[in-house]
Coordinates of C-alpha atoms in Angstrom, one line a residue:
T1 CA -145.5 -22.0 58.2
C2 CA -142.5 -22.4 56.0
L3 CA -142.6 -26.1 56.4
F4 CA -146.2 -26.2 55.4
I5 CA -145.6 -24.2 52.3
L6 CA -142.7 -26.3 51.4
A7 CA -145.2 -29.3 51.9
S8 CA -148.0 -28.0 49.7
L9 CA -145.3 -27.1 46.8
D10 CA -143.9 -30.4 46.8
H11 CA -147.2 -31.7 46.6
I12 CA -148.4 -29.4 43.6
R13 CA -144.8 -30.2 41.8
D14 CA -145.7 -34.3 42.0
R15 CA -149.0 -33.7 40.5
L16 CA -147.2 -31.5 38.0
M17 CA -144.9 -33.9 36.7
I18 CA -147.5 -36.9 36.6
A19 CA -149.7 -34.7 34.6
A20 CA -147.1 -34.0 32.3
K21 CA -146.0 -38.0 31.9
L22 CA -149.8 -38.8 31.5
Q23 CA -150.1 -36.1 28.7
A24 CA -153.2 -34.8 30.9
P25 CA -153.9 -31.1 31.7
F26 CA -153.3 -30.3 35.5
S27 CA -156.0 -28.4 37.4
C28 CA -156.0 -27.6 41.3
K29 CA -159.3 -29.5 41.3
D30 CA -157.4 -32.8 40.1
C31 CA -154.5 -32.1 42.8
M32 CA -157.0 -32.0 45.5
S33 CA -158.9 -34.8 44.5
G34 CA -156.1 -37.0 44.2
R35 CA -157.2 -37.9 40.9
L36 CA -153.8 -38.3 39.9
G37 CA -152.7 -39.8 43.0
S38 CA -152.4 -43.0 41.6
A39 CA -148.2 -42.7 40.8
G40 CA -147.5 -40.2 43.7
R41 CA -146.9 -40.1 47.3
K42 CA -149.2 -42.3 49.2
P43 CA -151.9 -40.8 51.5
Q44 CA -150.6 -42.2 54.6
D45 CA -147.0 -40.6 53.7
R46 CA -149.0 -37.3 53.8
I47 CA -150.6 -37.5 57.1
H48 CA -147.6 -38.7 58.9
V49 CA -146.1 -35.4 57.5
A50 CA -149.2 -33.6 58.4
K51 CA -148.6 -35.2 62.1
W52 CA -145.1 -34.0 62.2
L53 CA -145.3 -30.6 61.3
G54 CA -148.6 -30.0 63.4
G55 CA -146.5 -31.1 66.3
L56 CA -143.8 -29.0 65.9
A57 CA -146.0 -26.0 65.6
L58 CA -147.7 -27.1 68.7
L59 CA -144.4 -27.4 70.8
V60 CA -143.5 -23.5 69.3
I61 CA -147.0 -22.4 70.4
L62 CA -146.2 -24.1 74.0
A63 CA -142.7 -22.6 74.3
D64 CA -144.0 -19.4 73.5
M65 CA -146.5 -19.3 76.0
V66 CA -144.4 -20.0 78.8
L67 CA -141.6 -17.8 77.9
N68 CA -144.3 -15.1 77.8
D69 CA -145.2 -15.9 81.2
M70 CA -141.7 -16.3 82.8
G71 CA -140.9 -12.4 80.5
A72 CA -143.7 -11.0 82.7
D73 CA -142.1 -11.9 85.8
P74 CA -139.0 -9.3 86.6
S75 CA -137.6 -12.3 88.9
T76 CA -137.8 -14.9 86.0
S77 CA -136.5 -12.4 83.1
N78 CA -133.0 -14.0 83.7
R79 CA -134.3 -17.3 83.0
S80 CA -136.7 -16.3 80.3
L81 CA -133.9 -14.8 78.3
L82 CA -131.9 -18.1 78.7
M83 CA -134.9 -20.4 77.8
E84 CA -135.5 -18.4 74.8
T85 CA -131.7 -18.8 73.7
V86 CA -132.1 -22.7 74.5
T87 CA -135.6 -23.1 72.5
V88 CA -134.1 -21.2 69.6
A89 CA -131.1 -23.7 69.6
V90 CA -133.4 -26.6 70.0
F91 CA -135.3 -25.9 67.3
M92 CA -132.5 -25.2 64.7
L93 CA -131.2 -28.5 65.5
V94 CA -134.2 -30.2 64.8
P95 CA -134.2 -30.5 61.1
V96 CA -130.2 -31.6 61.5
L97 CA -131.4 -34.6 63.9
V98 CA -134.2 -35.4 61.5
L99 CA -132.0 -35.5 58.7
R100 CA -129.5 -37.4 60.4
F101 CA -131.6 -40.2 62.2
G102 CA -133.7 -40.2 59.0
S103 CA -130.7 -40.8 56.8
K104 CA -129.7 -44.0 59.2
C105 CA -133.2 -45.4 59.3
N106 CA -134.1 -44.9 55.9
G107 CA -130.6 -45.4 54.3
G108 CA -130.7 -46.2 50.6
G109 CA -132.9 -44.8 47.8
N110 CA -134.7 -48.0 47.4
K111 CA -134.3 -49.7 50.5
A112 CA -137.7 -49.4 52.4
P113 CA -137.7 -48.4 56.1
T114 CA -137.3 -50.4 59.0
T115 CA -137.9 -48.1 61.9
F116 CA -138.6 -44.6 62.4
P117 CA -140.8 -44.4 58.7
R118 CA -142.0 -40.8 59.8
A119 CA -138.7 -39.7 60.5
G120 CA -137.8 -41.0 56.9
I121 CA -140.6 -38.8 55.6
I122 CA -139.3 -36.1 57.4
R123 CA -135.9 -36.4 56.0
R124 CA -137.5 -36.7 52.5
L125 CA -139.0 -33.4 52.9
F126 CA -135.9 -31.5 54.1
A127 CA -134.1 -33.5 51.4
K128 CA -136.2 -31.9 48.9
L129 CA -135.2 -28.6 50.1
W130 CA -131.6 -29.5 50.1
A131 CA -132.1 -30.6 46.4
H132 CA -133.6 -27.6 45.2
W133 CA -131.5 -25.4 47.1
P134 CA -128.7 -24.4 44.0
L135 CA -132.2 -23.4 42.0
F136 CA -133.4 -21.1 45.3
A137 CA -129.8 -19.6 45.6
G138 CA -129.2 -18.8 41.4
V139 CA -126.7 -21.4 41.1
A140 CA -128.7 -23.7 39.2
A141 CA -132.1 -24.6 37.9
L142 CA -134.0 -28.0 38.4
P143 CA -132.3 -31.0 38.8
V144 CA -133.5 -32.3 35.7
G145 CA -132.2 -30.7 32.7
T146 CA -134.4 -29.1 29.8
D147 CA -137.7 -29.8 29.0
A148 CA -137.2 -32.6 26.3
S149 CA -134.7 -34.3 28.5
R150 CA -137.2 -34.4 31.8
Q151 CA -140.2 -36.2 29.3
Q152 CA -137.6 -38.5 27.7
D153 CA -136.4 -39.6 31.2
M154 CA -140.3 -39.7 32.6
E155 CA -141.5 -42.1 29.4
D156 CA -137.9 -44.5 30.6
S157 CA -139.0 -44.3 33.9
D158 CA -141.1 -46.8 35.9
A159 CA -144.8 -45.2 36.2
D160 CA -145.7 -47.9 38.9
D161 CA -142.8 -47.3 40.9
P162 CA -142.8 -44.2 42.8
T163 CA -139.7 -45.2 45.1
K164 CA -137.7 -45.4 41.8
Q165 CA -139.0 -42.1 40.5
A166 CA -137.9 -40.4 43.5
S167 CA -134.4 -42.1 43.5
G168 CA -133.8 -40.9 40.1
K169 CA -134.6 -37.4 40.9
R170 CA -132.5 -37.3 44.0
E171 CA -129.7 -38.6 41.5
A172 CA -130.5 -35.9 39.2
A173 CA -130.3 -33.4 42.0
R174 CA -127.0 -34.8 42.9
A175 CA -125.6 -34.3 39.8
T176 CA -126.8 -30.7 39.7
R177 CA -125.5 -30.1 43.4
R178 CA -121.8 -31.4 41.8
V179 CA -122.2 -28.8 39.2
A180 CA -123.4 -26.0 41.2
L181 CA -120.3 -26.8 43.5
T182 CA -117.7 -27.3 40.7
A183 CA -118.4 -23.7 39.5
R184 CA -118.3 -22.3 43.0
R185 CA -115.0 -24.2 43.4
G186 CA -113.6 -23.8 39.7
Q187 CA -112.9 -26.9 39.3
Q188 CA -112.5 -29.0 35.8
F189 CA -116.0 -29.5 35.1
A190 CA -115.7 -31.1 31.6
E191 CA -113.3 -34.1 33.2
Q192 CA -115.7 -34.8 35.9
A193 CA -118.5 -34.6 33.5
E194 CA -116.6 -37.1 30.9
H195 CA -115.9 -39.6 33.7
D196 CA -119.3 -39.2 35.8
S197 CA -121.5 -42.4 35.0
G198 CA -124.3 -40.7 36.9
P199 CA -127.5 -39.0 35.5
K200 CA -125.7 -36.0 33.1
P201 CA -126.4 -32.3 34.3
G202 CA -129.2 -30.4 32.2
T203 CA -128.8 -26.8 30.0
S204 CA -129.1 -24.7 33.5
A205 CA -126.7 -26.6 35.1
Y206 CA -124.1 -26.1 32.3
N207 CA -124.8 -22.4 31.8
S208 CA -123.9 -22.0 35.6
V209 CA -120.6 -23.4 35.6
I210 CA -120.0 -21.4 32.0
H211 CA -121.2 -18.4 33.6
A212 CA -118.4 -19.4 36.6
C213 CA -115.6 -20.2 33.9
M214 CA -116.6 -16.5 32.0
K215 CA -116.7 -14.6 35.3
S216 CA -112.9 -15.6 36.3
G217 CA -112.1 -15.0 32.5
D218 CA -111.4 -18.5 31.6
I219 CA -112.8 -18.2 28.1
G220 CA -111.1 -21.5 26.9
Q221 CA -112.6 -23.8 29.5
A222 CA -115.9 -22.1 28.8
E223 CA -115.5 -23.5 24.9
A224 CA -114.5 -26.6 26.2
L225 CA -117.7 -26.7 28.3
L226 CA -119.5 -25.8 25.3
A227 CA -118.2 -28.4 23.1
Q228 CA -118.7 -30.9 25.8
M229 CA -122.3 -29.7 26.5
R230 CA -122.8 -30.6 22.6
S231 CA -121.1 -33.9 23.1
D232 CA -123.3 -35.1 25.8
G233 CA -126.5 -34.3 23.4
I234 CA -127.2 -31.1 25.0
V235 CA -128.1 -28.1 22.9
P236 CA -127.1 -24.6 24.1
D237 CA -129.8 -22.2 24.4
T238 CA -130.2 -18.4 24.2
V239 CA -129.2 -18.3 27.9
T240 CA -125.9 -20.1 27.2
Y241 CA -124.5 -17.8 23.9
N242 CA -125.7 -14.5 26.4
I243 CA -123.4 -15.4 29.2
L244 CA -120.6 -15.7 26.6
M245 CA -121.5 -12.5 24.9
D246 CA -122.0 -10.5 28.3
A247 CA -118.5 -11.9 29.4
C248 CA -117.0 -10.4 26.3
V249 CA -118.2 -7.3 26.8
K250 CA -117.3 -6.8 30.6
A251 CA -113.9 -7.7 29.1
D252 CA -114.3 -5.0 26.7
N253 CA -114.0 -7.8 23.6
A254 CA -116.6 -6.2 21.4
E255 CA -115.5 -8.3 18.4
A256 CA -115.7 -11.7 20.6
A257 CA -119.1 -10.8 21.4
E258 CA -120.4 -10.4 17.7
R259 CA -118.5 -13.5 17.2
W260 CA -120.5 -15.5 19.4
L261 CA -124.0 -13.9 18.2
S262 CA -123.1 -14.8 14.6
R263 CA -122.3 -18.4 16.1
M264 CA -125.7 -18.4 17.8
V265 CA -127.4 -17.5 14.3
Q266 CA -125.3 -19.7 12.5
D267 CA -126.6 -22.8 15.3
G268 CA -129.9 -22.1 14.6
V269 CA -130.6 -20.7 18.3
P270 CA -132.8 -17.8 18.4
A271 CA -131.2 -14.3 19.3
D272 CA -133.7 -12.1 21.8
E273 CA -133.4 -8.7 22.6
V274 CA -131.0 -9.2 25.2
S275 CA -128.4 -10.7 22.7
Y276 CA -128.7 -7.7 20.3
A277 CA -128.8 -5.7 23.6
T278 CA -125.6 -7.0 24.3
V279 CA -123.6 -6.3 21.2
I280 CA -125.1 -2.8 20.9
H281 CA -124.0 -1.8 24.5
A282 CA -120.4 -3.4 23.1
R283 CA -120.0 -1.1 20.3
A284 CA -121.9 1.8 21.9
K285 CA -119.4 1.3 25.1
M286 CA -116.5 1.7 23.0
G287 CA -117.8 4.8 20.8
A288 CA -118.3 3.2 17.5
M289 CA -121.7 4.5 17.1
A290 CA -122.0 3.7 13.4
Q291 CA -121.4 -0.2 14.3
A292 CA -123.9 0.3 17.3
E293 CA -126.7 1.4 14.8
R294 CA -126.0 -1.3 12.4
W295 CA -126.7 -3.8 15.0
L296 CA -130.1 -2.1 15.8
Q297 CA -131.0 -2.2 12.0
R298 CA -130.0 -6.1 12.0
M299 CA -132.1 -6.6 15.2
L300 CA -135.1 -4.9 13.3
D301 CA -134.3 -6.6 10.4
A302 CA -134.3 -10.0 12.1
G303 CA -138.0 -9.2 13.6
V304 CA -136.6 -8.8 17.2
E305 CA -138.1 -6.0 18.6
P306 CA -135.7 -3.6 20.9
N307 CA -136.1 -2.7 24.3
I308 CA -135.1 0.2 26.0
V309 CA -131.7 -1.0 27.1
S310 CA -130.7 -1.2 23.7
Y311 CA -131.8 2.7 22.9
N312 CA -130.0 3.4 26.4
S313 CA -126.8 1.9 25.0
L314 CA -126.9 4.7 22.2
I315 CA -128.1 7.3 24.3
Y316 CA -125.4 7.1 26.9
A317 CA -122.7 6.6 24.3
C318 CA -124.0 10.1 23.0
S319 CA -123.7 11.2 26.4
R320 CA -120.4 10.5 26.7
Q321 CA -119.5 12.5 23.3
G322 CA -121.6 15.4 24.4
D323 CA -123.7 15.0 21.4
V324 CA -127.1 16.4 22.8
D325 CA -129.0 16.2 19.1
S326 CA -128.3 12.6 18.7
A327 CA -129.4 11.8 22.3
E328 CA -132.9 13.5 21.9
R329 CA -133.3 12.0 18.7
W330 CA -132.7 8.3 20.0
V331 CA -135.2 9.2 23.0
M332 CA -137.7 10.3 20.6
E333 CA -137.2 7.3 18.5
A334 CA -137.6 4.8 21.5
E335 CA -140.9 6.7 22.5
R336 CA -142.0 6.5 18.6
R337 CA -141.9 2.9 19.4
G338 CA -143.8 3.0 22.5
L339 CA -141.1 2.0 25.1
N340 CA -141.1 3.8 28.3
A341 CA -137.9 5.9 29.1
R342 CA -136.4 5.1 32.2
V343 CA -134.6 7.4 34.9
T344 CA -131.2 6.2 33.2
T345 CA -132.9 7.6 29.8
Y346 CA -133.2 10.8 30.9
T347 CA -130.1 11.2 33.0
A348 CA -128.0 10.4 29.9
V349 CA -129.6 13.2 28.0
V350 CA -129.2 15.7 30.9
D351 CA -125.4 14.5 31.1
A352 CA -125.2 15.4 27.5
C353 CA -126.4 18.7 28.3
A354 CA -124.1 19.3 31.2
K355 CA -120.9 17.9 28.8
S356 CA -122.1 20.4 26.3
G357 CA -122.6 23.2 28.9
D358 CA -126.2 23.9 27.9
M359 CA -127.7 24.3 31.7
A360 CA -131.3 25.1 29.8
R361 CA -131.5 22.5 27.6
A362 CA -130.5 20.3 31.0
E363 CA -133.4 21.8 32.9
K364 CA -135.7 21.3 30.3
W365 CA -135.0 17.4 30.3
M366 CA -135.4 17.5 34.2
E367 CA -138.5 18.9 34.2
K368 CA -139.8 16.2 31.1
M369 CA -138.9 13.7 33.6
R370 CA -140.6 15.2 36.5
E371 CA -143.6 15.3 33.8
A372 CA -143.4 11.8 32.8
E373 CA -143.7 11.1 36.9
I374 CA -140.3 9.6 36.8
E375 CA -138.3 10.5 40.3
P376 CA -134.6 11.6 39.0
N377 CA -132.0 10.1 41.0
V378 CA -128.6 11.3 42.3
V379 CA -127.1 11.0 39.4
S380 CA -129.8 12.8 37.5
Y381 CA -129.4 15.7 39.9
S382 CA -125.6 15.7 40.0
A383 CA -125.5 15.9 36.1
M384 CA -127.8 19.0 36.5
I385 CA -125.8 20.3 38.8
D386 CA -122.8 19.6 36.7
A387 CA -124.5 21.2 33.9
C388 CA -124.9 24.9 36.1
A389 CA -121.2 24.4 37.0
K390 CA -119.9 24.5 33.4
A391 CA -122.6 27.3 32.5
G392 CA -121.2 29.4 35.2
E393 CA -124.3 29.4 37.4
P394 CA -123.4 28.8 41.2
A395 CA -126.8 29.9 42.4
R396 CA -128.7 27.4 40.0
A397 CA -126.5 24.6 41.2
E398 CA -127.7 25.5 44.7
V399 CA -131.1 25.5 43.9
W400 CA -131.1 22.0 42.2
H401 CA -129.1 20.9 45.4
S402 CA -131.9 21.8 47.4
R403 CA -134.5 20.2 45.1
M404 CA -132.6 17.1 45.5
L405 CA -132.5 17.6 49.6
E406 CA -136.5 18.4 49.2
S407 CA -137.2 15.4 47.2
G408 CA -135.7 13.0 49.7
V409 CA -132.6 12.0 47.3
Q410 CA -129.7 11.2 49.5
P411 CA -126.8 12.9 48.3
N412 CA -123.4 11.3 47.8
A413 CA -119.6 12.2 46.9
H414 CA -120.4 13.2 43.2
S415 CA -123.4 15.5 43.9
F416 CA -121.3 17.3 46.7
S417 CA -118.3 17.4 44.5
A418 CA -120.5 18.9 41.4
V419 CA -122.0 22.0 43.7
I420 CA -118.5 22.6 45.3
N421 CA -117.0 22.8 41.8
A422 CA -119.8 25.1 40.7
H423 CA -118.7 27.4 43.7
A424 CA -115.1 26.8 43.0
K425 CA -115.5 28.2 39.5
A426 CA -116.9 31.6 41.0
G427 CA -114.0 31.6 43.6
N428 CA -116.6 31.2 46.4
V429 CA -114.3 29.9 49.2
E430 CA -116.8 29.9 51.8
A431 CA -119.7 28.4 49.9
A432 CA -117.3 25.3 48.6
F433 CA -115.9 25.1 52.4
R434 CA -119.6 25.1 53.4
H435 CA -120.6 22.3 51.5
L436 CA -117.3 20.2 52.3
T437 CA -118.6 20.6 56.1
S438 CA -122.1 19.8 54.8
M439 CA -121.0 16.6 53.2
Q440 CA -119.0 15.3 56.3
E441 CA -122.1 16.0 58.3
A442 CA -124.1 13.9 56.1
A443 CA -121.9 11.3 56.8
V444 CA -120.8 11.3 53.2
P445 CA -117.0 10.4 52.7
A446 CA -115.1 13.1 51.2
D447 CA -112.9 11.8 48.1
V448 CA -110.0 13.7 46.6
F449 CA -111.9 15.3 44.1
A450 CA -114.2 17.3 46.7
Y451 CA -111.1 18.6 48.2
S452 CA -109.7 19.3 45.2
G453 CA -112.5 21.6 44.3
V454 CA -112.3 23.6 47.5
L455 CA -108.3 23.8 46.8
D456 CA -109.4 25.1 43.4
A457 CA -111.7 27.9 45.1
C458 CA -108.7 28.7 47.3
A459 CA -106.4 29.3 44.3
K460 CA -109.0 31.5 42.4
A461 CA -109.6 33.6 45.5
G462 CA -105.6 33.3 46.4
N463 CA -106.2 32.2 50.0
T464 CA -103.3 30.4 50.8
S465 CA -103.9 29.8 54.8
R466 CA -107.4 28.4 54.0
A467 CA -105.5 26.2 51.3
L468 CA -103.2 24.6 53.7
Q469 CA -105.8 24.0 56.3
V470 CA -107.7 22.3 53.4
F471 CA -105.0 19.9 52.5
Q472 CA -103.7 19.0 56.1
Q473 CA -107.7 18.1 56.6
M474 CA -107.6 16.0 53.6
R475 CA -104.6 14.3 54.8
A476 CA -105.8 13.8 58.1
H477 CA -108.8 12.1 56.9
G478 CA -106.3 9.5 55.2
I479 CA -107.1 11.0 51.6
Q480 CA -104.3 10.2 49.3
P481 CA -103.7 13.6 47.3
N482 CA -103.2 13.7 43.6
V483 CA -101.3 15.8 41.2
V484 CA -104.6 18.1 40.6
A485 CA -105.0 18.3 44.4
Y486 CA -101.1 19.6 44.5
A487 CA -101.4 21.7 41.3
S488 CA -104.4 23.6 43.2
L489 CA -102.7 24.1 46.2
A490 CA -99.4 25.3 44.6
R491 CA -101.5 27.8 42.4
P492 CA -102.5 30.6 45.3
F493 CA -98.7 30.4 46.1
A494 CA -97.4 30.5 42.5
H495 CA -99.4 33.8 42.3
R496 CA -97.9 35.2 44.9
G497 CA -94.3 34.5 43.5
D498 CA -93.6 31.9 46.0
W499 CA -91.5 29.7 44.0
A500 CA -89.7 28.1 46.7
E501 CA -92.7 26.7 48.6
V502 CA -94.0 25.7 45.0
E503 CA -90.8 23.6 44.5
R504 CA -91.0 22.1 47.9
L505 CA -94.7 21.1 47.0
A506 CA -93.0 19.5 43.7
T507 CA -90.3 17.7 45.8
E508 CA -93.0 16.0 48.0
M509 CA -95.1 15.1 45.1
A510 CA -92.1 13.7 43.4
A511 CA -91.4 11.6 46.8
E512 CA -94.8 10.2 46.8
G513 CA -94.4 8.7 43.3
L514 CA -96.7 11.3 41.4
A515 CA -95.5 12.4 38.0
M516 CA -95.8 16.1 36.9
N517 CA -98.4 17.1 34.5
E518 CA -99.4 20.0 32.5
Y519 CA -101.2 21.8 35.5
F520 CA -98.2 21.7 38.1
L521 CA -95.7 22.6 35.1
Y522 CA -97.8 25.7 34.5
A523 CA -97.8 26.5 38.6
L524 CA -94.3 26.1 38.6
L525 CA -93.6 28.3 35.9
L526 CA -96.2 30.9 36.9
A527 CA -94.5 31.0 40.2
Y528 CA -91.1 31.9 38.6
A529 CA -92.8 34.7 36.4
S530 CA -94.4 36.4 39.6
A531 CA -91.2 36.0 41.8
R532 CA -89.3 39.4 42.4
P533 CA -86.8 39.1 40.9
R534 CA -88.2 36.7 37.9
Q535 CA -86.5 33.2 38.2
T536 CA -85.6 33.0 34.3
T537 CA -82.8 30.2 34.7
K538 CA -85.2 28.1 37.0
A539 CA -88.1 28.6 34.6
E540 CA -86.1 27.5 31.4
A541 CA -84.6 24.5 33.2
A542 CA -88.3 23.4 34.3
F543 CA -89.4 23.7 31.0
C544 CA -86.8 21.7 29.1
E545 CA -87.1 19.1 31.5
A546 CA -90.8 18.7 31.4
R547 CA -90.5 18.7 27.8
S548 CA -87.8 16.0 27.9
R549 CA -90.4 14.0 30.2
G550 CA -93.1 14.4 27.2
I551 CA -95.2 16.8 29.0
E552 CA -97.4 18.4 26.2
V553 CA -97.2 22.3 25.8
N554 CA -100.4 24.3 25.9
R555 CA -101.2 28.0 25.6
H556 CA -101.4 28.8 29.5
I557 CA -97.8 26.9 29.7
V558 CA -96.4 29.3 27.0
G559 CA -97.9 32.2 28.5
A560 CA -96.5 31.6 32.0
L561 CA -93.0 30.8 30.0
A562 CA -93.4 34.1 28.1
R563 CA -93.6 36.1 31.4
A564 CA -90.9 34.5 33.3
V565 CA -88.4 34.7 30.5
G566 CA -89.4 36.9 27.7
R567 CA -91.3 36.4 24.4
A568 CA -88.4 36.4 22.4
R569 CA -86.6 34.0 24.2
C570 CA -90.1 31.6 24.9
N571 CA -90.2 31.8 21.0
Q572 CA -86.7 30.4 20.7
L573 CA -87.0 27.8 23.4
T574 CA -90.3 26.4 22.2
Q575 CA -89.1 26.3 18.4
L576 CA -85.9 24.8 19.9
Q577 CA -88.4 22.1 21.3
D578 CA -90.2 21.5 18.0
V579 CA -87.4 21.3 15.8
Q580 CA -85.9 18.5 18.4
K581 CA -89.1 17.0 17.8
M582 CA -89.2 17.4 14.3
A583 CA -85.8 16.1 13.9
M584 CA -86.9 13.1 16.0
N585 CA -90.0 12.7 13.7
G586 CA -87.6 13.2 10.5
T587 CA -85.2 10.3 11.6
Q588 CA -88.2 7.9 11.9
H589 CA -89.4 9.2 8.7
Q590 CA -85.9 8.8 7.2
R591 CA -85.9 5.2 8.4
L592 CA -89.4 4.7 7.5
D593 CA -88.5 5.9 3.9
A594 CA -85.3 3.9 3.6
A595 CA -87.2 0.9 4.3
A596 CA -89.8 2.0 1.9
Q597 CA -87.0 2.4 -0.5
V598 CA -85.4 -0.8 -0.3
A599 CA -88.8 -2.5 -0.4
A600 CA -89.6 -0.6 -3.8
T601 CA -86.1 -2.1 -5.1
V602 CA -86.8 -5.6 -4.2
R603 CA -90.4 -5.3 -5.6
V604 CA -88.5 -3.9 -8.9
A605 CA -86.1 -6.6 -9.2
A606 CA -89.2 -9.0 -8.7
L607 CA -90.7 -7.7 -11.3
A608 CA -87.5 -7.6 -13.7
L609 CA -86.9 -11.2 -13.3
D610 CA -90.5 -12.1 -13.8
L611 CA -90.1 -10.3 -16.9
A612 CA -86.7 -12.0 -17.9
V613 CA -88.5 -15.2 -17.2
Q614 CA -91.6 -14.5 -19.4
I615 CA -88.7 -13.5 -22.3
G616 CA -86.9 -16.5 -22.0
L617 CA -90.1 -18.7 -22.0
V618 CA -91.1 -16.6 -25.6
G619 CA -87.6 -17.4 -27.0
Q620 CA -88.1 -20.8 -26.1
V621 CA -91.4 -21.1 -27.8
A622 CA -90.1 -19.1 -31.1
V623 CA -86.9 -21.7 -31.2
Q624 CA -89.3 -24.7 -31.3
S625 CA -91.6 -23.4 -33.9
L626 CA -88.7 -22.6 -35.9
T627 CA -87.2 -26.1 -35.8

């Protein structure tokens, strides 16, 4: 079946190229009637191809009938399996043998076949598939370059010699395959193209290699290819510049993407909605909303209608900042332009509501998504559950988790972590542990964030035994705890005043290469404050050491320190640290002031010297006038 389809497509493609050359419209009727067959393949060749394909199909049918009869008999079932294996191997090797013997018998592009002419026809048929394989694999497009170059090649070729046409197409196909191979191997294509005396590859081939260079981060080679492309007389198209801009965005270089777009416009290459959407996404990704909005306006001024991707980039940027009002405004703007919002559009707005803790607003957008007949995905449900967790509504989080399962949406690690976090904030250890167990039963690999949520629930409930059990379970599954997990494990021991256990955890954490942060410092100071007697000296030493390491002090740390050493001593320690910090800053300011004074002195001296020169010139002119 595949061979018959390939033969039909090859026949139609030949007719299309002939019609383009003759400047005649193409129709299926012309193709079937052979009106355009004067410069195409001979009818005898097509008859030979049909005979070969029919023979192969007949052999497959006969082999299948024999194998079915053998499989029905239990005594011959083992031989049937062996025969099936042999048959599959034979029919896999048939194309290879045809290519091999056809190449020997029909060896050159312009040589006439001596023997086995039908094998040569089949060989050319498979060679067609091999020549077009880069197109099907997404590596390169048609073997001949742009439409203009194809038309010029056909005008320069011999219309009455199909053999020369086929030979030229095969040479162009080989050039394209060399380009695709160069892209895959990462070789220096510019040198190869410069010394290649064969047919030059087209725009799509250059785009493939430029894409490979940009994907590997070789921007300089991509620019050299662009210059080589121009020197070969091939004009870069919109896809060429879009590839360059996309690579810059992935490298977080928005300025470079903007430069390529500006150069694209200067070169007269039309920028499409993908071009503008790329730079809009680059600026929105950095949180530069003003610049992203300016590019959207430039897009509209250029007469390019934005698509939903451009608006999604702006909505996503608003979501990261928790700006619900702006996110809703952009959704309304997209709908006003007749664009259909996607699931990612609504999900970004729900996520913005979650970051601001507005559960009711998030639920409104989830319902609006359903009204638009858009099915929420796992990211949408996870954002909704996050909104419930931040609002302190574990019951609503359970409701949305159940809706997700009822809708047939497979939960992932983030959705489970979201519902665990909702119960952790309420201190419900059993519910958090139950969802952790459900996560493992659903074959969803638990990560450190899920375990940290359960540890946080144990910390709020003061359940040290369950916290140790969860921590050991996390290690047993090969998950490396982070500093947040250690801090969550240390908190229930800190509330009990077990400072020795907290110090042991700090030593273990340091041995694993994890640096203490403000969360663990709070747990350590809390353990010293809750101990009986209070460990004042240890608390002072831990605080000063943490400050020397650059750990920022927040109100929770100050409160735990005050409980450990007293309010007066806490004020002294914090003021001392502030004075030391101010002294360091003051030293830097003094250095800056001294440098500024030196610079000012130099400027004054320069002005004085300039003034003296001008006075001298005036005096010289006055003397000359008197004389």
